[in-house]
Amino acid sequence: MKMRMKKIDIAVLIAVILVAALFFYKAGYIPTYVEKEGKEEITPEENITIERIPTPPPSFILPSRKAITSDDEGCHFKSLLVNREWWYFSAIFDSENSELKNWGIVVSFKHLAYGDLFGELKPDVLTVVLFDDKGNVYGGVINEKRGTLDATSPGVDLKFKNSWAQGEYPRWHLHAETRDVGDNHRVVIDLDYEAHSLPIWIYDTRFNNSKSKLASYAILGCNVSGEITIDGRTYKVKGTGFQEHSWSPIYVRKSSIGGWDWIQLKLDNGWIIYISKFYPSSKLLSKIDPFGRLIITPDGESITEFRTFCLDAKSKEKIFLFTKFPARFSLSAKKTHNILLERIDLKLNLEIETTSTFQKVWKFPTYVGFKMGGCKATGTISWLEDGEEKSLDLSGVGTIWTTRLL
């Protein structure tokens, strides 16, 4: 009887083993091999590897630089000490699902000081520019009398004629019409912005940022979707967007600034590059660069930041007197060590070229010029990681805003 039970137990055990083996085989836990000329080879299903794109060494960013409040997003120019404020929205419709693939927009609401547009008594400025990838541009820039731009707090709450923007981090809606800037084409832009990363303060004068009289923050790589109507025909669009908000006090004079370049890039590998460079006027030493920032983020969380870098304008177009708009830039930046004094030999080189752009120039006696629209970039980045050199080729498209003052 005992012998018979043992045989039954063995049979049951064998059956359990066979069933388990069949289950694991079907589930893919047991590798399959095929014979070929006497050698074992793994089937193609088991030979798949996922290649991870390396990411550059991150910089140390204080947590306070990654937080904004609804008061930060709101209006500051109603303070007696702040006389200049700027809300800036841009986007590249790089999604495959976008009906206007590789088109882009630049929209800004500006409260300028009276002296910024010298000789003009219309310091409120609206920019609405839509551009494609073939050189075509819609919209433009207009300046109107004080009070045309209405802004309140908390949060983003802006209105300039029929164009407006509303929302609080992480979601905003932008509505802009080119008829507000005098364009003959009827273009209506309706976009939803949704941030998937924290904002970052570019510069400020104190830890309580909304109380700063000189400050700027950016929200990089937002998800953007919505509709654009061109002369009665509506298109669904989707892509990558940027938002920036800046303000400055009365003691920052137009005479101290010679201009600036803002560039936002979405690379083919998904990275975001943000470039902000302010230039001193000819009355100051040309080596003074108080507000230069270069930021690289592969995912919206890891941030690599440069405070010193070279952004050299190459090909230029003359706009007035001795002032020219750059049409191409060479960007170079490097870091030898990280904050832990580890050698990283981080190097970035980019060639950036403007594509479809709109220009606006106020001549005598104002002498201020804007150029905004699309750009494209190619280049390389390299660094040391665990003693091994990592190197990547870079390419992408983006938006650019260039300002020159005389």
Coordinates of C-alpha atoms in Angstrom, one line a residue:
M1 CA 0.0 0.0 0.0
K2 CA 2.8 2.3 0.9
M3 CA 4.7 1.5 -2.3
R4 CA 1.5 2.2 -4.3
M5 CA 1.1 5.6 -2.6
K6 CA 4.7 6.5 -3.4
K7 CA 4.1 5.7 -7.1
I8 CA 1.0 7.9 -7.1
D9 CA 3.0 10.7 -5.4
I10 CA 5.7 10.5 -8.0
A11 CA 3.2 10.6 -10.8
V12 CA 1.5 13.6 -9.4
L13 CA 4.8 15.4 -8.9
I14 CA 5.8 14.7 -12.5
A15 CA 2.5 16.0 -13.8
V16 CA 2.9 19.2 -11.7
I17 CA 6.4 19.7 -13.1
L18 CA 5.2 19.2 -16.7
V19 CA 2.3 21.6 -16.3
A20 CA 4.6 24.2 -14.6
A21 CA 7.2 23.8 -17.4
L22 CA 4.5 24.3 -20.0
F23 CA 3.3 27.4 -18.2
F24 CA 6.7 29.0 -17.9
Y25 CA 7.5 28.1 -21.6
K26 CA 4.3 29.9 -22.8
A27 CA 5.0 32.9 -20.6
G28 CA 8.4 33.3 -22.1
Y29 CA 10.5 32.5 -19.0
I30 CA 12.3 29.6 -20.7
P31 CA 14.5 30.7 -23.6
T32 CA 14.1 29.0 -26.9
Y33 CA 17.2 27.9 -28.9
V34 CA 17.5 26.7 -32.4
E35 CA 20.2 24.6 -33.9
K36 CA 22.3 25.9 -36.8
E37 CA 25.4 24.2 -38.0
G38 CA 26.0 22.6 -34.6
K39 CA 25.8 25.9 -32.7
E40 CA 23.1 27.2 -30.3
E41 CA 21.7 30.6 -31.2
I42 CA 19.1 32.7 -29.4
T43 CA 16.0 33.4 -31.4
P44 CA 15.5 37.1 -32.4
E45 CA 12.8 37.5 -29.7
E46 CA 15.5 37.0 -27.0
N47 CA 18.1 39.1 -28.7
I48 CA 16.4 42.5 -28.3
T49 CA 18.2 45.2 -26.3
I50 CA 17.0 48.7 -25.5
E51 CA 19.7 51.4 -26.0
R52 CA 19.5 54.1 -23.4
I53 CA 20.3 57.6 -24.5
P54 CA 23.0 59.0 -22.1
T55 CA 22.1 62.2 -20.3
P56 CA 24.6 65.0 -19.5
P57 CA 25.8 65.6 -15.9
P58 CA 23.2 67.5 -14.0
S59 CA 23.8 70.8 -12.2
F60 CA 22.8 71.4 -8.6
I61 CA 19.6 73.5 -8.6
L62 CA 18.2 74.8 -5.3
P63 CA 14.6 73.7 -4.7
S64 CA 13.5 77.3 -4.3
R65 CA 14.4 77.9 -8.0
K66 CA 11.8 75.2 -9.0
A67 CA 8.7 76.6 -7.4
I68 CA 6.3 79.4 -8.3
T69 CA 3.1 80.7 -6.7
S70 CA 0.0 82.1 -8.3
D71 CA 1.2 85.5 -7.2
D72 CA 4.4 85.0 -9.1
E73 CA 2.4 84.3 -12.3
G74 CA 0.2 87.4 -11.8
C75 CA 0.6 91.1 -12.4
H76 CA 3.6 93.0 -10.9
F77 CA 3.6 96.3 -12.9
K78 CA 0.9 97.8 -10.7
S79 CA 3.7 98.2 -8.1
L80 CA 5.2 101.6 -8.1
L81 CA 8.7 100.2 -8.4
V82 CA 8.0 97.8 -11.4
N83 CA 7.5 99.5 -14.7
R84 CA 8.1 96.7 -17.2
E85 CA 6.5 93.2 -17.4
W86 CA 6.4 90.5 -20.1
W87 CA 4.4 87.3 -20.5
Y88 CA 5.8 85.2 -23.4
F89 CA 4.3 82.0 -25.0
S90 CA 5.8 80.0 -27.8
A91 CA 5.3 76.6 -29.4
I92 CA 6.6 74.3 -32.1
F93 CA 4.0 71.8 -33.4
D94 CA 6.4 68.9 -33.7
S95 CA 3.9 66.1 -33.1
E96 CA 3.2 63.6 -35.9
N97 CA -0.5 64.2 -35.1
S98 CA -0.3 67.9 -35.8
E99 CA -2.0 69.0 -39.0
L100 CA 0.5 72.0 -39.2
K101 CA 3.6 69.9 -38.7
N102 CA 6.7 71.9 -37.8
W103 CA 4.8 75.2 -37.7
G104 CA 5.1 77.4 -34.7
I105 CA 3.8 80.4 -32.8
V106 CA 5.2 83.3 -30.8
V107 CA 2.8 85.3 -28.7
S108 CA 3.7 87.9 -26.0
F109 CA 1.9 90.5 -23.8
K110 CA 4.1 93.4 -22.8
H111 CA 3.8 96.3 -20.4
L112 CA 6.8 98.5 -21.3
A113 CA 8.2 101.6 -19.7
Y114 CA 7.4 104.8 -21.6
G115 CA 11.0 105.3 -22.4
D116 CA 11.5 101.8 -23.9
L117 CA 9.8 103.0 -27.2
F118 CA 11.2 106.6 -27.1
G119 CA 9.0 109.0 -29.0
E120 CA 6.0 106.6 -28.8
L121 CA 3.2 107.2 -26.3
K122 CA 1.9 103.7 -26.8
P123 CA 4.0 101.4 -24.4
D124 CA 1.6 98.4 -24.3
V125 CA 2.7 95.8 -26.9
L126 CA 1.1 92.7 -28.3
T127 CA 3.0 90.1 -30.5
V128 CA 1.1 87.4 -32.4
V129 CA 3.2 85.5 -35.0
L130 CA 2.4 82.2 -36.7
F131 CA 5.0 80.8 -39.0
D132 CA 5.5 77.6 -41.1
D133 CA 8.7 75.8 -42.1
K134 CA 8.8 77.3 -45.6
G135 CA 9.4 81.0 -44.9
N136 CA 5.7 82.1 -44.6
V137 CA 4.7 84.3 -41.6
Y138 CA 1.4 85.6 -40.4
G139 CA 0.7 88.2 -37.8
G140 CA 3.1 90.8 -36.3
V141 CA 3.6 93.3 -33.5
I142 CA 1.6 96.4 -32.4
N143 CA 2.0 98.9 -29.7
E144 CA -1.0 100.7 -28.1
K145 CA -1.7 103.3 -25.4
R146 CA -1.3 102.5 -21.7
G147 CA -4.2 100.5 -20.4
T148 CA -4.8 98.4 -23.6
L149 CA -3.1 95.5 -21.8
D150 CA -5.2 94.5 -18.8
A151 CA -3.5 92.1 -16.3
T152 CA -4.6 90.9 -12.8
S153 CA -3.6 88.5 -10.1
P154 CA -3.4 85.8 -8.9
G155 CA -2.4 83.5 -11.8
V156 CA -2.1 84.4 -15.5
D157 CA -5.0 86.7 -16.4
L158 CA -4.2 88.8 -19.5
K159 CA -6.3 90.6 -22.1
F160 CA -5.2 92.8 -25.0
K161 CA -8.1 93.6 -27.4
N162 CA -9.4 90.2 -28.5
S163 CA -6.3 88.2 -27.4
W164 CA -6.0 86.8 -23.9
A165 CA -4.4 84.2 -21.7
Q166 CA -5.6 82.6 -18.5
G167 CA -4.6 79.9 -16.1
E168 CA -2.3 78.8 -13.2
Y169 CA 0.5 76.3 -13.1
P170 CA 0.4 73.7 -14.5
R171 CA -2.4 74.6 -17.1
W172 CA -3.1 77.7 -19.1
H173 CA -5.2 78.6 -22.2
L174 CA -3.9 81.0 -24.9
H175 CA -6.2 82.8 -27.3
A176 CA -4.6 85.1 -29.8
E177 CA -5.8 86.8 -33.0
T178 CA -3.7 88.3 -35.7
R179 CA -6.3 91.0 -36.5
D180 CA -5.3 92.5 -33.1
V181 CA -1.8 93.3 -34.7
G182 CA -3.2 94.6 -38.0
D183 CA -2.6 91.5 -40.2
N184 CA -4.8 91.1 -43.2
H185 CA -5.0 87.3 -42.8
R186 CA -7.5 86.2 -40.1
V187 CA -5.6 83.8 -37.9
V188 CA -7.1 82.7 -34.6
I189 CA -4.9 80.7 -32.2
D190 CA -6.5 78.6 -29.4
L191 CA -4.0 76.5 -27.4
D192 CA -4.0 74.6 -24.1
Y193 CA -0.6 74.6 -22.3
E194 CA 0.1 71.8 -19.8
A195 CA 3.4 71.7 -17.9
H196 CA 5.0 68.3 -17.2
S197 CA 8.0 69.7 -15.4
L198 CA 8.7 72.2 -12.7
P199 CA 9.3 75.9 -13.6
I200 CA 12.8 77.3 -13.1
W201 CA 13.8 80.8 -12.1
I202 CA 16.2 82.3 -14.6
Y203 CA 17.1 85.2 -12.3
D204 CA 15.7 87.1 -9.3
T205 CA 16.8 89.4 -6.5
R206 CA 15.5 87.6 -3.4
F207 CA 14.2 84.2 -2.2
N208 CA 10.6 85.5 -2.1
N209 CA 10.4 85.7 -5.9
S210 CA 7.1 87.4 -6.3
K211 CA 8.4 90.3 -4.2
S212 CA 11.5 90.6 -6.3
K213 CA 11.6 93.8 -8.4
L214 CA 13.8 92.1 -11.0
A215 CA 12.9 88.5 -11.9
S216 CA 12.2 86.0 -14.6
Y217 CA 11.1 82.3 -14.7
A218 CA 10.5 79.9 -17.5
I219 CA 8.4 76.8 -17.9
L220 CA 10.1 74.5 -20.4
G221 CA 8.7 71.8 -22.7
C222 CA 5.0 72.1 -22.0
N223 CA 2.5 69.8 -23.8
V224 CA 0.6 72.0 -26.2
S225 CA -2.6 71.1 -28.1
G226 CA -5.5 73.0 -29.7
E227 CA -6.7 74.6 -32.9
I228 CA -5.4 77.2 -35.3
T229 CA -7.8 78.8 -37.8
I230 CA -6.3 80.4 -40.9
D231 CA -8.7 82.4 -43.1
G232 CA -11.7 80.3 -42.0
R233 CA -10.0 76.9 -42.2
T234 CA -9.3 75.1 -38.8
Y235 CA -6.4 72.8 -38.1
K236 CA -5.7 70.6 -35.1
V237 CA -2.2 71.1 -33.7
K238 CA 0.0 69.5 -31.1
G239 CA 3.5 70.0 -30.0
T240 CA 6.0 71.5 -27.5
G241 CA 5.5 74.8 -25.8
F242 CA 7.4 77.3 -23.6
Q243 CA 6.3 80.0 -21.3
E244 CA 8.3 82.8 -19.7
H245 CA 7.4 85.6 -17.4
S246 CA 9.7 88.6 -16.6
W247 CA 9.5 91.9 -14.8
S248 CA 12.0 94.7 -14.0
P249 CA 12.1 97.9 -11.9
I250 CA 12.3 101.5 -12.9
Y251 CA 16.0 101.7 -12.2
V252 CA 16.7 99.4 -15.1
R253 CA 17.0 101.8 -18.0
K254 CA 16.8 101.2 -21.8
S255 CA 20.2 102.9 -22.1
S256 CA 21.9 100.1 -20.1
I257 CA 20.7 97.3 -22.4
G258 CA 21.8 96.8 -26.0
G259 CA 19.5 93.9 -26.7
W260 CA 18.9 90.2 -26.1
D261 CA 18.4 86.8 -27.7
W262 CA 16.0 84.2 -26.4
I263 CA 16.1 80.7 -28.0
Q264 CA 14.0 77.7 -27.2
L265 CA 14.8 74.4 -28.9
K266 CA 13.1 71.0 -29.0
L267 CA 15.7 68.4 -30.1
D268 CA 14.9 65.3 -32.1
N269 CA 15.9 63.1 -29.1
G270 CA 13.3 64.8 -26.9
W271 CA 15.7 67.2 -25.0
I272 CA 14.9 70.8 -24.4
I273 CA 17.5 73.6 -24.7
Y274 CA 16.8 77.1 -23.4
I275 CA 19.1 80.1 -24.1
S276 CA 18.8 83.6 -22.7
K277 CA 21.4 86.2 -23.4
F278 CA 21.3 89.9 -22.5
Y279 CA 23.8 92.3 -24.0
P280 CA 25.0 95.6 -22.3
S281 CA 24.7 98.8 -24.3
S282 CA 27.8 100.3 -26.0
K283 CA 28.2 102.7 -23.1
L284 CA 29.2 99.8 -20.8
L285 CA 32.0 97.3 -20.9
S286 CA 31.3 94.7 -23.6
K287 CA 32.4 91.9 -21.2
I288 CA 29.5 92.4 -18.8
D289 CA 26.9 89.7 -19.2
P290 CA 24.8 89.7 -16.0
F291 CA 21.9 87.6 -17.2
G292 CA 23.2 84.9 -19.5
R293 CA 21.6 81.4 -19.0
L294 CA 21.9 78.2 -20.9
I295 CA 19.8 75.2 -19.8
I296 CA 19.6 71.7 -21.0
T297 CA 17.0 69.2 -19.8
P298 CA 16.5 65.7 -21.2
D299 CA 13.3 65.0 -19.2
G300 CA 12.1 68.2 -17.5
E301 CA 13.6 67.0 -14.2
S302 CA 17.4 66.7 -14.7
I303 CA 18.8 70.2 -15.5
T304 CA 22.3 71.1 -16.8
E305 CA 22.9 74.8 -16.5
F306 CA 25.6 77.1 -17.8
R307 CA 26.0 80.7 -16.6
T308 CA 28.9 81.5 -18.9
F309 CA 28.9 80.6 -22.6
C310 CA 29.5 82.1 -26.0
L311 CA 26.7 83.0 -28.3
D312 CA 28.4 84.5 -31.4
A313 CA 26.2 86.1 -34.0
K314 CA 27.5 85.2 -37.5
S315 CA 25.4 86.2 -40.6
K316 CA 23.7 89.5 -40.0
E317 CA 21.1 91.7 -41.6
K318 CA 21.3 95.5 -41.2
I319 CA 18.2 97.1 -39.7
F320 CA 19.2 100.7 -38.9
L321 CA 22.4 102.6 -38.7
F322 CA 25.1 100.3 -37.2
T323 CA 22.6 97.8 -35.8
K324 CA 22.0 94.4 -37.4
F325 CA 19.8 91.4 -36.8
P326 CA 21.7 88.1 -36.6
A327 CA 20.5 85.3 -38.9
R328 CA 22.9 82.6 -37.6
F329 CA 24.6 81.9 -34.2
S330 CA 27.4 79.7 -33.1
L331 CA 27.0 78.5 -29.5
S332 CA 29.7 77.0 -27.4
A333 CA 29.8 76.1 -23.7
K334 CA 32.0 74.0 -21.5
K335 CA 32.4 72.8 -17.9
T336 CA 35.5 70.9 -16.7
H337 CA 34.2 69.8 -13.2
N338 CA 30.9 69.4 -11.5
I339 CA 29.9 70.7 -8.0
L340 CA 31.7 67.7 -6.4
L341 CA 34.9 68.6 -8.3
E342 CA 34.7 65.5 -10.4
R343 CA 36.1 65.9 -13.9
I344 CA 33.3 65.9 -16.5
D345 CA 34.7 67.8 -19.5
L346 CA 31.2 68.8 -20.6
K347 CA 31.2 70.5 -24.0
L348 CA 28.3 71.8 -26.1
N349 CA 28.6 73.2 -29.6
L350 CA 25.5 74.3 -31.7
E351 CA 24.9 76.1 -35.0
I352 CA 21.6 77.9 -34.8
E353 CA 20.0 79.4 -37.9
T354 CA 16.8 81.5 -38.1
T355 CA 14.2 80.2 -40.6
S356 CA 10.7 81.8 -40.9
T357 CA 10.8 85.1 -39.0
F358 CA 8.9 88.4 -38.7
Q359 CA 10.7 91.7 -38.2
K360 CA 9.5 95.0 -36.6
V361 CA 11.6 98.1 -36.4
W362 CA 10.8 101.4 -34.8
K363 CA 13.2 103.9 -36.4
F364 CA 13.7 107.6 -35.5
P365 CA 13.6 108.5 -32.7
T366 CA 12.9 105.1 -31.1
Y367 CA 15.5 102.8 -32.7
V368 CA 14.3 99.5 -31.4
G369 CA 14.0 96.3 -33.5
F370 CA 12.4 92.9 -32.9
K371 CA 12.9 89.7 -34.9
M372 CA 10.9 86.6 -33.9
G373 CA 9.9 83.2 -35.4
G374 CA 11.4 79.9 -36.1
C375 CA 14.9 78.5 -36.0
K376 CA 16.8 75.2 -36.4
A377 CA 19.9 73.8 -34.8
T378 CA 22.6 71.1 -35.3
G379 CA 25.6 70.3 -33.2
T380 CA 27.3 68.0 -30.7
I381 CA 27.6 67.4 -27.0
S382 CA 30.2 65.3 -25.1
W383 CA 31.2 64.6 -21.5
L384 CA 33.0 62.1 -19.3
E385 CA 31.0 59.6 -17.4
D386 CA 32.8 57.0 -15.2
G387 CA 36.0 57.8 -17.1
E388 CA 34.3 57.0 -20.5
E389 CA 33.6 59.7 -23.0
K390 CA 30.0 60.1 -24.1
S391 CA 29.2 61.9 -27.3
L392 CA 25.9 62.7 -29.1
D393 CA 24.9 64.5 -32.3
L394 CA 22.1 67.0 -31.8
S395 CA 19.5 68.5 -34.1
G396 CA 16.2 70.1 -33.6
V397 CA 13.9 73.1 -34.2
G398 CA 12.6 75.9 -32.1
T399 CA 11.6 79.5 -31.7
I400 CA 13.7 82.6 -31.4
W401 CA 13.3 86.2 -30.3
T402 CA 16.0 88.8 -31.0
T403 CA 15.9 92.4 -29.9
R404 CA 18.4 95.1 -30.7
L405 CA 18.4 98.7 -29.3
L406 CA 20.5 101.6 -30.3

